[in-house]
Amino acid sequence: MTSTLAIVVSLAALMYLAYRGVTVLLLAPLMGALAVLLSGDAAWLLPIYTSTFMTALSGYVLQYLPIFLLGSLFGQLMADSGAANTLARWIVRSVGERHAIVTVVLACALLTYGGVSLFVVAFAIYPVAVNLFQTAGIPKRLIPATIALGAFTFTMTALPGTPAIQNAIPIPFFGTNVFAAPGLGLLASLAMFSGGIWWLRRRAAAAQARGEGYGAAEEAQAADPAEPGEDARWSLMPVPLALLPLLLVVGINALFTYVVFPGVDFSFMAERFAEVEPQKIVGLWAIIIALAAACATLVVLRLGKWSDLKATVNKGVFGFMLPLFNTASEVGYGAVIAGLAGFAIIRDAVLNVSPGNPLISEAVAMNVLAGITGSSSGGLSIALQTLGADYLRMAEQAGISPELMHRVAVMAAGGMDTLPHCGAIITLLAICKLTHRQSYGDIAAVTMLFPLPALAMVIALGTWFGSF
């Protein structure tokens, strides 16, 4: 009982201090140490740190470093080449300025589904959103929720094939790929998109009925200094070329997942890599190849037109480190917690939420841990590191497809992850120069109010009809 209470205190402290802005790189080992001390295992503190925390952290880095690195580099190349801005403005022209909310959501969705990181998308789309919302007379306070709907919801967790790290994490645990349960993912995406658009339009209409415009006069006239719209280099990127790298990410991924790797006999690996299970790793290989090819294509397409290619590459490469090590530190923390005696009680409670349907138990575990850590990737990683083998065993016993377990896990991690202490939300509000009080209510609505029912729908349909 004492050990279980220690875990609860540690988790509460982690959530509170993360909300206060303390970095997870420091919090994770400190809160893990706090849990160990309160559990009465002080003598084991240093061995647990070196052999449990650091082993789990380094294992996560070893497995996912290429995806974080290539994803960050690709996002920076898309931003600095002008491709991201070109595509955003193309969508504005195609959809029309009158549909400002739909335009911003679609622009964010296209970029994130194509492999551009959430933060790069937020920086790239914010200036476009400012212009559109000013013209349409929609309150600025709705911009963060609009960006969040396009970048933090269905394209991150539900759309089949999305290269988001959240969609890659379950692959080695379930032996799946990023296209797992495509039909269910598409239905869930449609539900999230439709519900979020309905909410935002309703909120915008209510604000306009009250006579509320974009915002203060000085804000309405203040162009974002980072907006690249006046830079001549953006006009040099034709739309087909800007779209090509995104198509390559999805297309090459699908090609290797469904055509190339299924036709390869991996028995030759047994001689030198006997411990590797190809069916549990080829999904990651496909993403790595797709992102690498897209990065190389972008560099070649813009040869001679980069303002400073070396600076772009360096910024993209350096930019992956903090997200990777933040998540890896949370994984290390989860490994420490999982090694404490009190975790057995928590594990059994979670696994027994719905003994006959592991999908429900999995959804609860992912949501709770993502909410506590304020990170979908962190919560998902902790849950699968500690409970992944149990869920796979339960799924096999219940006759549930690993692909369905994959999709439910990813969608569940994208449910409660956007509580106020979420780092992505804090960054988004900083980009938009707004506060939690001004915008968080609408962010919560589009990132939780509709994704959670969509998750319930997927669980219900998957239970009745299986994975499709």
Coordinates of C-alpha atoms in Angstrom, one line a residue:
M1 CA 0.0 0.0 0.0
T2 CA 2.9 2.4 0.9
S3 CA 4.5 1.8 -2.5
T4 CA 1.2 2.4 -4.4
L5 CA 0.7 5.7 -2.5
A6 CA 4.3 6.6 -3.3
I7 CA 3.5 6.2 -7.0
V8 CA 0.4 8.3 -6.8
V9 CA 2.3 11.1 -5.0
S10 CA 5.1 10.9 -7.6
L11 CA 2.7 11.1 -10.5
A12 CA 0.8 14.0 -8.9
A13 CA 4.0 15.9 -8.4
L14 CA 5.1 15.2 -12.0
M15 CA 1.9 16.5 -13.4
Y16 CA 1.9 19.7 -11.2
L17 CA 5.5 20.6 -11.8
A18 CA 5.3 19.9 -15.5
Y19 CA 2.3 22.3 -15.6
R20 CA 4.5 24.9 -13.8
G21 CA 7.0 24.6 -16.7
V22 CA 9.7 22.5 -15.1
T23 CA 11.4 20.4 -17.8
V24 CA 10.7 16.7 -18.0
L25 CA 14.4 16.0 -18.5
L26 CA 14.9 16.9 -14.8
L27 CA 11.5 15.9 -13.5
A28 CA 11.5 12.3 -14.8
P29 CA 14.5 11.1 -12.8
L30 CA 13.7 13.2 -9.8
M31 CA 10.1 12.0 -9.6
G32 CA 11.3 8.5 -10.2
A33 CA 13.7 8.9 -7.3
L34 CA 10.9 10.3 -5.1
A35 CA 8.8 7.3 -5.8
V36 CA 11.6 4.9 -4.9
L37 CA 12.4 6.8 -1.7
L38 CA 8.8 7.0 -0.5
S39 CA 8.4 3.2 -1.3
G40 CA 11.2 2.5 1.2
D41 CA 13.7 1.3 -1.4
A42 CA 16.3 4.0 -0.7
A43 CA 19.2 1.5 -0.7
W44 CA 18.3 0.6 -4.3
L45 CA 18.1 4.2 -5.6
L46 CA 21.4 4.4 -7.6
P47 CA 21.1 0.8 -9.1
I48 CA 17.5 1.6 -10.1
Y49 CA 18.7 4.9 -11.8
T50 CA 21.6 3.3 -13.7
S51 CA 20.1 -0.1 -14.5
T52 CA 16.4 0.7 -14.9
F53 CA 15.9 4.4 -15.7
M54 CA 18.9 4.8 -18.0
T55 CA 18.4 1.4 -19.7
A56 CA 14.8 2.2 -20.6
L57 CA 15.7 5.7 -21.7
S58 CA 18.6 4.5 -23.9
G59 CA 16.5 1.7 -25.4
Y60 CA 13.8 4.2 -26.5
V61 CA 16.4 6.5 -28.0
L62 CA 18.0 3.5 -29.8
Q63 CA 14.7 2.5 -31.3
Y64 CA 13.1 5.8 -32.3
L65 CA 16.0 8.2 -32.8
P66 CA 15.9 8.0 -36.7
I67 CA 12.2 8.8 -36.8
F68 CA 12.5 11.8 -34.5
L69 CA 15.6 13.0 -36.3
L70 CA 14.3 12.6 -39.9
G71 CA 10.9 14.0 -38.9
S72 CA 12.4 17.1 -37.4
L73 CA 14.7 17.6 -40.4
F74 CA 11.9 17.1 -42.9
G75 CA 9.7 19.6 -41.1
Q76 CA 12.5 22.2 -41.1
L77 CA 13.2 21.6 -44.8
M78 CA 9.5 22.0 -45.6
A79 CA 9.4 25.3 -43.7
D80 CA 12.6 26.8 -45.0
S81 CA 12.1 25.7 -48.6
G82 CA 8.8 27.6 -48.7
A83 CA 6.9 24.4 -49.4
A84 CA 4.8 24.6 -46.2
N85 CA 3.8 28.2 -46.8
T86 CA 3.1 27.5 -50.5
L87 CA 0.7 24.6 -49.6
A88 CA -1.0 26.7 -46.9
R89 CA -1.7 29.5 -49.3
W90 CA -2.7 27.1 -52.0
I91 CA -5.4 25.7 -49.7
V92 CA -6.5 29.3 -48.9
R93 CA -7.0 30.0 -52.6
S94 CA -8.7 26.6 -53.1
V95 CA -11.1 26.7 -50.2
G96 CA -11.6 30.4 -50.0
E97 CA -11.1 33.1 -47.3
R98 CA -14.7 32.9 -46.4
H99 CA -14.2 29.5 -44.9
A100 CA -11.3 30.5 -42.7
I101 CA -11.7 27.8 -40.0
V102 CA -11.9 24.9 -42.5
T103 CA -9.0 26.4 -44.5
V104 CA -6.7 26.5 -41.5
V105 CA -7.7 23.0 -40.3
L106 CA -7.1 21.5 -43.8
A107 CA -3.7 23.3 -44.1
C108 CA -2.6 21.9 -40.7
A109 CA -4.0 18.5 -41.6
L110 CA -2.2 18.3 -44.9
L111 CA 1.2 19.2 -43.5
T112 CA 1.0 17.0 -40.4
Y113 CA -0.2 14.0 -42.4
G114 CA 2.6 14.6 -44.8
G115 CA 5.2 14.3 -42.0
V116 CA 5.8 17.9 -40.9
S117 CA 6.1 18.2 -37.1
L118 CA 3.3 19.7 -35.1
F119 CA 5.4 22.7 -33.9
V120 CA 6.7 23.5 -37.4
V121 CA 3.0 23.4 -38.6
A122 CA 1.9 25.8 -35.8
F123 CA 4.7 28.3 -36.7
A124 CA 4.0 28.1 -40.4
I125 CA 0.2 28.3 -40.3
Y126 CA -0.2 30.9 -37.5
P127 CA 0.5 33.9 -39.8
V128 CA -1.9 32.6 -42.4
A129 CA -4.6 32.1 -39.8
V130 CA -4.1 35.6 -38.5
N131 CA -4.8 37.0 -42.0
L132 CA -7.8 34.8 -42.5
F133 CA -9.4 35.4 -39.1
Q134 CA -8.9 39.1 -39.4
T135 CA -10.6 39.2 -42.8
A136 CA -13.5 37.0 -41.6
G137 CA -13.9 38.8 -38.3
I138 CA -13.4 35.6 -36.3
P139 CA -11.9 36.1 -32.7
K140 CA -8.2 35.5 -32.5
R141 CA -8.8 33.4 -29.4
L142 CA -10.1 30.6 -31.7
I143 CA -6.9 30.3 -33.7
P144 CA -5.1 27.9 -31.3
A145 CA -8.1 25.5 -31.2
T146 CA -8.3 25.6 -35.0
I147 CA -4.6 24.8 -35.4
A148 CA -5.0 22.1 -32.7
L149 CA -7.9 20.4 -34.5
G150 CA -5.9 20.1 -37.7
A151 CA -2.5 19.2 -36.2
F152 CA -3.1 17.5 -32.8
T153 CA -6.1 15.2 -33.4
F154 CA -7.1 13.0 -36.4
T155 CA -3.9 13.4 -38.4
M156 CA -1.8 12.5 -35.4
T157 CA -3.7 9.4 -34.2
A158 CA -6.4 8.2 -36.5
L159 CA -5.6 8.7 -40.2
P160 CA -4.0 5.5 -41.6
G161 CA -0.4 6.0 -42.7
T162 CA 0.3 9.1 -40.7
P163 CA 4.1 9.2 -39.9
A164 CA 3.5 10.8 -36.5
I165 CA 5.7 9.3 -33.8
Q166 CA 2.6 8.3 -31.9
N167 CA 1.5 6.1 -34.8
A168 CA 5.0 4.4 -34.9
I169 CA 5.4 3.6 -31.2
P170 CA 3.1 0.5 -31.1
I171 CA 4.8 -1.1 -34.1
P172 CA 7.5 -3.1 -32.2
F173 CA 5.0 -4.1 -29.5
F174 CA 2.2 -5.4 -31.7
G175 CA 4.1 -6.2 -35.0
T176 CA 1.9 -3.8 -36.9
N177 CA 2.4 -0.9 -39.2
V178 CA 1.2 2.7 -39.5
F179 CA -1.7 1.7 -41.7
A180 CA -3.3 -0.4 -39.0
A181 CA -7.1 -0.6 -39.0
P182 CA -7.4 1.9 -41.9
G183 CA -11.2 1.8 -42.2
L184 CA -11.8 2.4 -38.5
G185 CA -9.1 5.2 -38.6
L186 CA -10.9 6.9 -41.5
L187 CA -14.2 6.8 -39.7
A188 CA -12.7 8.2 -36.5
S189 CA -11.0 10.9 -38.5
L190 CA -14.2 12.0 -40.1
A191 CA -15.9 12.1 -36.7
M192 CA -13.2 14.2 -35.1
F193 CA -13.0 16.6 -38.1
S194 CA -16.8 17.0 -38.4
G195 CA -17.3 17.5 -34.7
G196 CA -14.4 20.0 -34.3
I197 CA -15.5 22.0 -37.3
W198 CA -19.1 22.2 -36.0
W199 CA -17.8 23.4 -32.6
L200 CA -15.5 26.0 -34.0
R201 CA -18.1 27.4 -36.4
R202 CA -20.7 27.5 -33.7
R203 CA -18.3 29.4 -31.4
A204 CA -17.4 31.8 -34.2
A205 CA -21.0 32.5 -35.0
A206 CA -21.9 33.1 -31.4
A207 CA -19.0 35.5 -31.1
Q208 CA -20.0 37.4 -34.2
A209 CA -23.6 37.6 -33.0
R210 CA -22.3 39.3 -29.9
G211 CA -20.4 41.8 -32.0
E212 CA -17.0 40.3 -31.1
G213 CA -14.5 40.8 -33.9
Y214 CA -10.9 39.5 -34.3
G215 CA -9.6 41.3 -31.2
A216 CA -8.0 44.6 -30.1
A217 CA -7.3 47.1 -32.8
E218 CA -3.6 47.0 -32.2
E219 CA -3.6 43.2 -32.5
A220 CA -5.7 43.2 -35.6
Q221 CA -3.2 45.5 -37.4
A222 CA -0.1 43.7 -36.1
A223 CA 1.3 41.4 -38.8
D224 CA 3.4 38.6 -37.4
P225 CA 7.1 39.5 -37.9
A226 CA 7.8 35.9 -38.7
E227 CA 5.3 35.7 -41.5
P228 CA 7.2 34.7 -44.7
G229 CA 4.5 35.9 -47.1
E230 CA 6.5 38.8 -48.3
D231 CA 9.7 36.8 -48.9
A232 CA 10.1 36.3 -52.7
R233 CA 11.4 32.8 -52.2
W234 CA 8.0 31.5 -51.4
S235 CA 6.7 32.3 -54.8
L236 CA 9.5 30.2 -56.4
M237 CA 8.0 26.9 -55.1
P238 CA 5.3 25.6 -57.4
V239 CA 2.4 23.8 -55.7
P240 CA 3.1 20.4 -57.4
L241 CA 6.7 20.5 -56.2
A242 CA 5.6 21.5 -52.7
L243 CA 3.1 18.7 -52.6
L244 CA 5.5 16.0 -53.9
P245 CA 7.5 15.4 -50.6
L246 CA 4.3 14.9 -48.7
L247 CA 3.1 12.4 -51.2
L248 CA 6.4 10.6 -51.1
V249 CA 6.2 10.2 -47.3
V250 CA 2.9 8.4 -47.5
G251 CA 3.5 6.7 -50.9
I252 CA 6.9 5.2 -50.2
N253 CA 5.7 4.2 -46.7
A254 CA 2.8 2.3 -48.2
L255 CA 5.0 0.8 -51.0
F256 CA 7.5 -0.8 -48.6
T257 CA 4.8 -1.8 -46.1
Y258 CA 2.5 -3.6 -48.6
V259 CA 4.7 -4.5 -51.6
V260 CA 8.4 -4.5 -50.9
F261 CA 8.9 -6.0 -47.4
P262 CA 6.1 -8.6 -47.6
G263 CA 8.0 -10.1 -50.6
V264 CA 11.4 -10.2 -48.8
D265 CA 12.7 -13.4 -47.1
F266 CA 14.3 -12.2 -43.9
S267 CA 15.6 -15.6 -42.9
F268 CA 19.1 -14.4 -43.8
M269 CA 19.0 -12.2 -40.7
A270 CA 19.0 -15.1 -38.3
E271 CA 22.7 -15.6 -38.7
R272 CA 23.8 -12.2 -37.5
F273 CA 20.6 -10.7 -35.9
A274 CA 18.9 -13.6 -34.3
E275 CA 17.2 -11.4 -31.7
V276 CA 15.5 -9.2 -34.3
E277 CA 11.9 -10.1 -35.2
P278 CA 11.5 -8.6 -38.7
Q279 CA 7.7 -8.5 -38.5
K280 CA 7.9 -6.2 -35.5
I281 CA 10.4 -3.8 -37.0
V282 CA 9.7 -3.5 -40.8
G283 CA 7.0 -0.9 -40.0
L284 CA 9.7 1.4 -38.5
W285 CA 12.0 0.7 -41.5
A286 CA 9.3 1.8 -43.9
I287 CA 8.8 5.1 -42.1
I288 CA 12.6 5.7 -42.0
I289 CA 13.0 5.1 -45.7
A290 CA 10.0 7.3 -46.6
L291 CA 11.2 10.3 -44.5
A292 CA 14.8 9.9 -45.8
A293 CA 13.6 9.9 -49.4
A294 CA 11.4 12.9 -48.8
C295 CA 14.2 14.9 -47.2
A296 CA 16.6 14.1 -50.1
T297 CA 13.9 15.0 -52.6
L298 CA 13.4 18.4 -51.0
V299 CA 17.1 19.2 -50.9
V300 CA 17.5 18.3 -54.6
L301 CA 14.3 20.2 -55.7
R302 CA 15.7 23.4 -54.1
L303 CA 19.4 23.1 -55.1
G304 CA 20.7 26.6 -55.7
K305 CA 17.7 28.2 -54.1
W306 CA 18.4 27.6 -50.4
S307 CA 19.2 30.7 -48.5
D308 CA 21.4 28.7 -46.1
L309 CA 21.0 24.9 -46.5
K310 CA 23.6 24.1 -43.9
A311 CA 21.7 26.2 -41.3
T312 CA 18.4 24.6 -42.2
V313 CA 19.8 21.1 -41.9
N314 CA 21.6 21.9 -38.6
K315 CA 18.4 23.5 -37.1
G316 CA 16.3 20.5 -38.2
V317 CA 18.8 18.0 -36.8
F318 CA 19.3 19.8 -33.5
G319 CA 15.5 20.3 -33.2
F320 CA 14.8 16.6 -32.7
M321 CA 16.8 16.2 -29.5
L322 CA 14.5 17.9 -26.9
P323 CA 11.3 16.1 -28.0
L324 CA 13.2 12.7 -28.2
F325 CA 14.8 13.0 -24.8
N326 CA 11.7 14.4 -23.2
T327 CA 9.8 11.3 -24.2
A328 CA 12.7 9.0 -23.5
S329 CA 13.0 10.4 -20.0
E330 CA 9.3 9.8 -19.4
V331 CA 9.8 6.2 -20.6
G332 CA 12.6 5.8 -18.1
Y333 CA 10.3 7.2 -15.4
G334 CA 7.7 4.7 -16.4
A335 CA 10.2 1.8 -16.2
V336 CA 11.1 2.9 -12.6
I337 CA 7.4 3.0 -11.6
A338 CA 6.8 -0.4 -13.2
G339 CA 9.6 -1.9 -11.1
L340 CA 8.1 -0.9 -7.8
A341 CA 6.0 -3.3 -5.8
G342 CA 3.0 -1.0 -5.7
F343 CA 2.7 -1.0 -9.5
A344 CA 1.4 -4.5 -9.4
I345 CA -1.8 -3.2 -7.8
I346 CA -2.2 -0.4 -10.3
R347 CA -1.4 -2.8 -13.2
D348 CA -4.0 -5.4 -12.1
A349 CA -6.6 -2.7 -11.6
V350 CA -6.1 -1.3 -15.1
L351 CA -6.0 -4.7 -16.8
N352 CA -9.2 -5.7 -15.0
V353 CA -11.1 -2.6 -16.0
S354 CA -12.8 -4.9 -18.6
P355 CA -11.3 -8.4 -18.4
G356 CA -13.4 -9.6 -21.4
N357 CA -12.4 -6.7 -23.7
P358 CA -8.7 -5.5 -23.5
L359 CA -9.6 -2.6 -25.9
I360 CA -11.4 -0.8 -23.0
S361 CA -8.6 -1.5 -20.6
E362 CA -6.0 -0.3 -23.1
A363 CA -7.9 2.9 -23.8
V364 CA -8.2 3.7 -20.1
A365 CA -4.5 3.1 -19.5
M366 CA -3.3 5.2 -22.4
N367 CA -5.6 8.1 -21.6
V368 CA -4.6 8.2 -17.9
L369 CA -0.9 8.0 -18.6
A370 CA -1.0 10.5 -21.4
G371 CA -3.0 12.9 -19.2
I372 CA -0.6 12.5 -16.3
T373 CA 2.5 13.1 -18.4
G374 CA 0.9 15.7 -20.6
S375 CA 2.3 13.9 -23.6
S376 CA 0.6 11.4 -26.0
S377 CA 3.9 9.9 -27.1
G378 CA 5.2 9.8 -23.5
G379 CA 2.0 8.2 -22.1
L380 CA 1.8 5.8 -24.9
S381 CA 5.4 4.8 -24.5
I382 CA 5.1 4.3 -20.7
A383 CA 1.9 2.2 -21.1
L384 CA 3.3 -0.1 -23.8
Q385 CA 6.7 -0.5 -22.1
T386 CA 5.0 -1.7 -19.0
L387 CA 1.8 -3.3 -20.3
G388 CA 2.3 -3.9 -24.0
A389 CA 3.1 -7.7 -23.6
D390 CA 0.1 -8.1 -21.4
Y391 CA -2.2 -6.4 -23.9
L392 CA -0.9 -8.5 -26.8
R393 CA -1.5 -11.7 -24.8
M394 CA -5.0 -10.5 -23.8
A395 CA -5.8 -9.6 -27.4
E396 CA -4.7 -13.0 -28.6
Q397 CA -6.8 -14.7 -26.0
A398 CA -9.8 -12.6 -26.9
G399 CA -9.3 -13.0 -30.7
I400 CA -8.7 -9.3 -31.2
S401 CA -6.5 -8.2 -34.0
P402 CA -3.2 -6.5 -33.1
E403 CA -4.0 -3.9 -35.7
L404 CA -7.1 -2.9 -33.8
M405 CA -5.0 -2.8 -30.5
H406 CA -2.6 -0.5 -32.3
R407 CA -5.2 2.0 -33.5
V408 CA -7.0 2.1 -30.2
A409 CA -3.8 2.6 -28.3
V410 CA -2.7 5.6 -30.5
M411 CA -6.2 7.2 -30.5
A412 CA -6.4 6.8 -26.7
A413 CA -3.1 8.4 -26.2
G414 CA -4.4 11.4 -28.1
G415 CA -7.4 11.8 -25.8
M416 CA -6.5 13.3 -22.4
D417 CA -3.0 14.3 -23.5
T418 CA -4.0 17.9 -24.0
L419 CA -4.7 18.8 -20.4
P420 CA -3.5 22.3 -19.4
H421 CA 0.0 21.2 -18.5
C422 CA 0.6 19.6 -22.0
G423 CA 3.8 21.0 -23.4
A424 CA 2.4 21.2 -27.0
I425 CA -0.5 23.3 -25.7
I426 CA 1.7 25.7 -23.8
T427 CA 3.9 26.1 -26.9
L428 CA 0.9 26.6 -29.2
L429 CA -0.5 29.3 -27.0
A430 CA 2.9 31.0 -26.8
I431 CA 3.1 31.0 -30.7
C432 CA -0.4 32.6 -30.8
K433 CA 0.4 35.0 -28.0
L434 CA -2.7 34.0 -26.0
T435 CA -3.3 32.6 -22.6
H436 CA -5.0 29.5 -21.2
R437 CA -7.9 31.6 -20.0
Q438 CA -8.5 33.0 -23.5
S439 CA -8.2 29.9 -25.5
Y440 CA -7.9 26.7 -23.6
G441 CA -11.6 25.9 -23.3
D442 CA -12.0 25.6 -27.1
I443 CA -8.7 23.7 -27.4
A444 CA -10.0 21.1 -24.9
A445 CA -13.3 20.8 -26.8
V446 CA -11.7 19.9 -30.1
T447 CA -8.9 17.8 -28.7
M448 CA -10.9 15.8 -26.1
L449 CA -14.7 16.4 -26.5
F450 CA -14.8 14.8 -29.9
P451 CA -11.7 12.5 -30.0
L452 CA -12.9 10.6 -27.0
P453 CA -16.4 9.6 -28.5
A454 CA -14.5 8.8 -31.7
L455 CA -12.4 6.4 -29.7
A456 CA -15.5 4.9 -28.1
M457 CA -16.9 4.4 -31.6
V458 CA -13.8 2.6 -32.8
I459 CA -13.8 0.3 -29.8
A460 CA -17.5 -0.5 -30.3
L461 CA -17.1 -1.2 -34.1
G462 CA -13.9 -3.1 -33.6
T463 CA -15.5 -5.3 -30.9
W464 CA -18.6 -6.0 -33.1
F465 CA -17.0 -6.3 -36.5
G466 CA -13.2 -6.7 -35.9
S467 CA -10.4 -4.7 -37.5
F468 CA -11.0 -3.2 -40.9

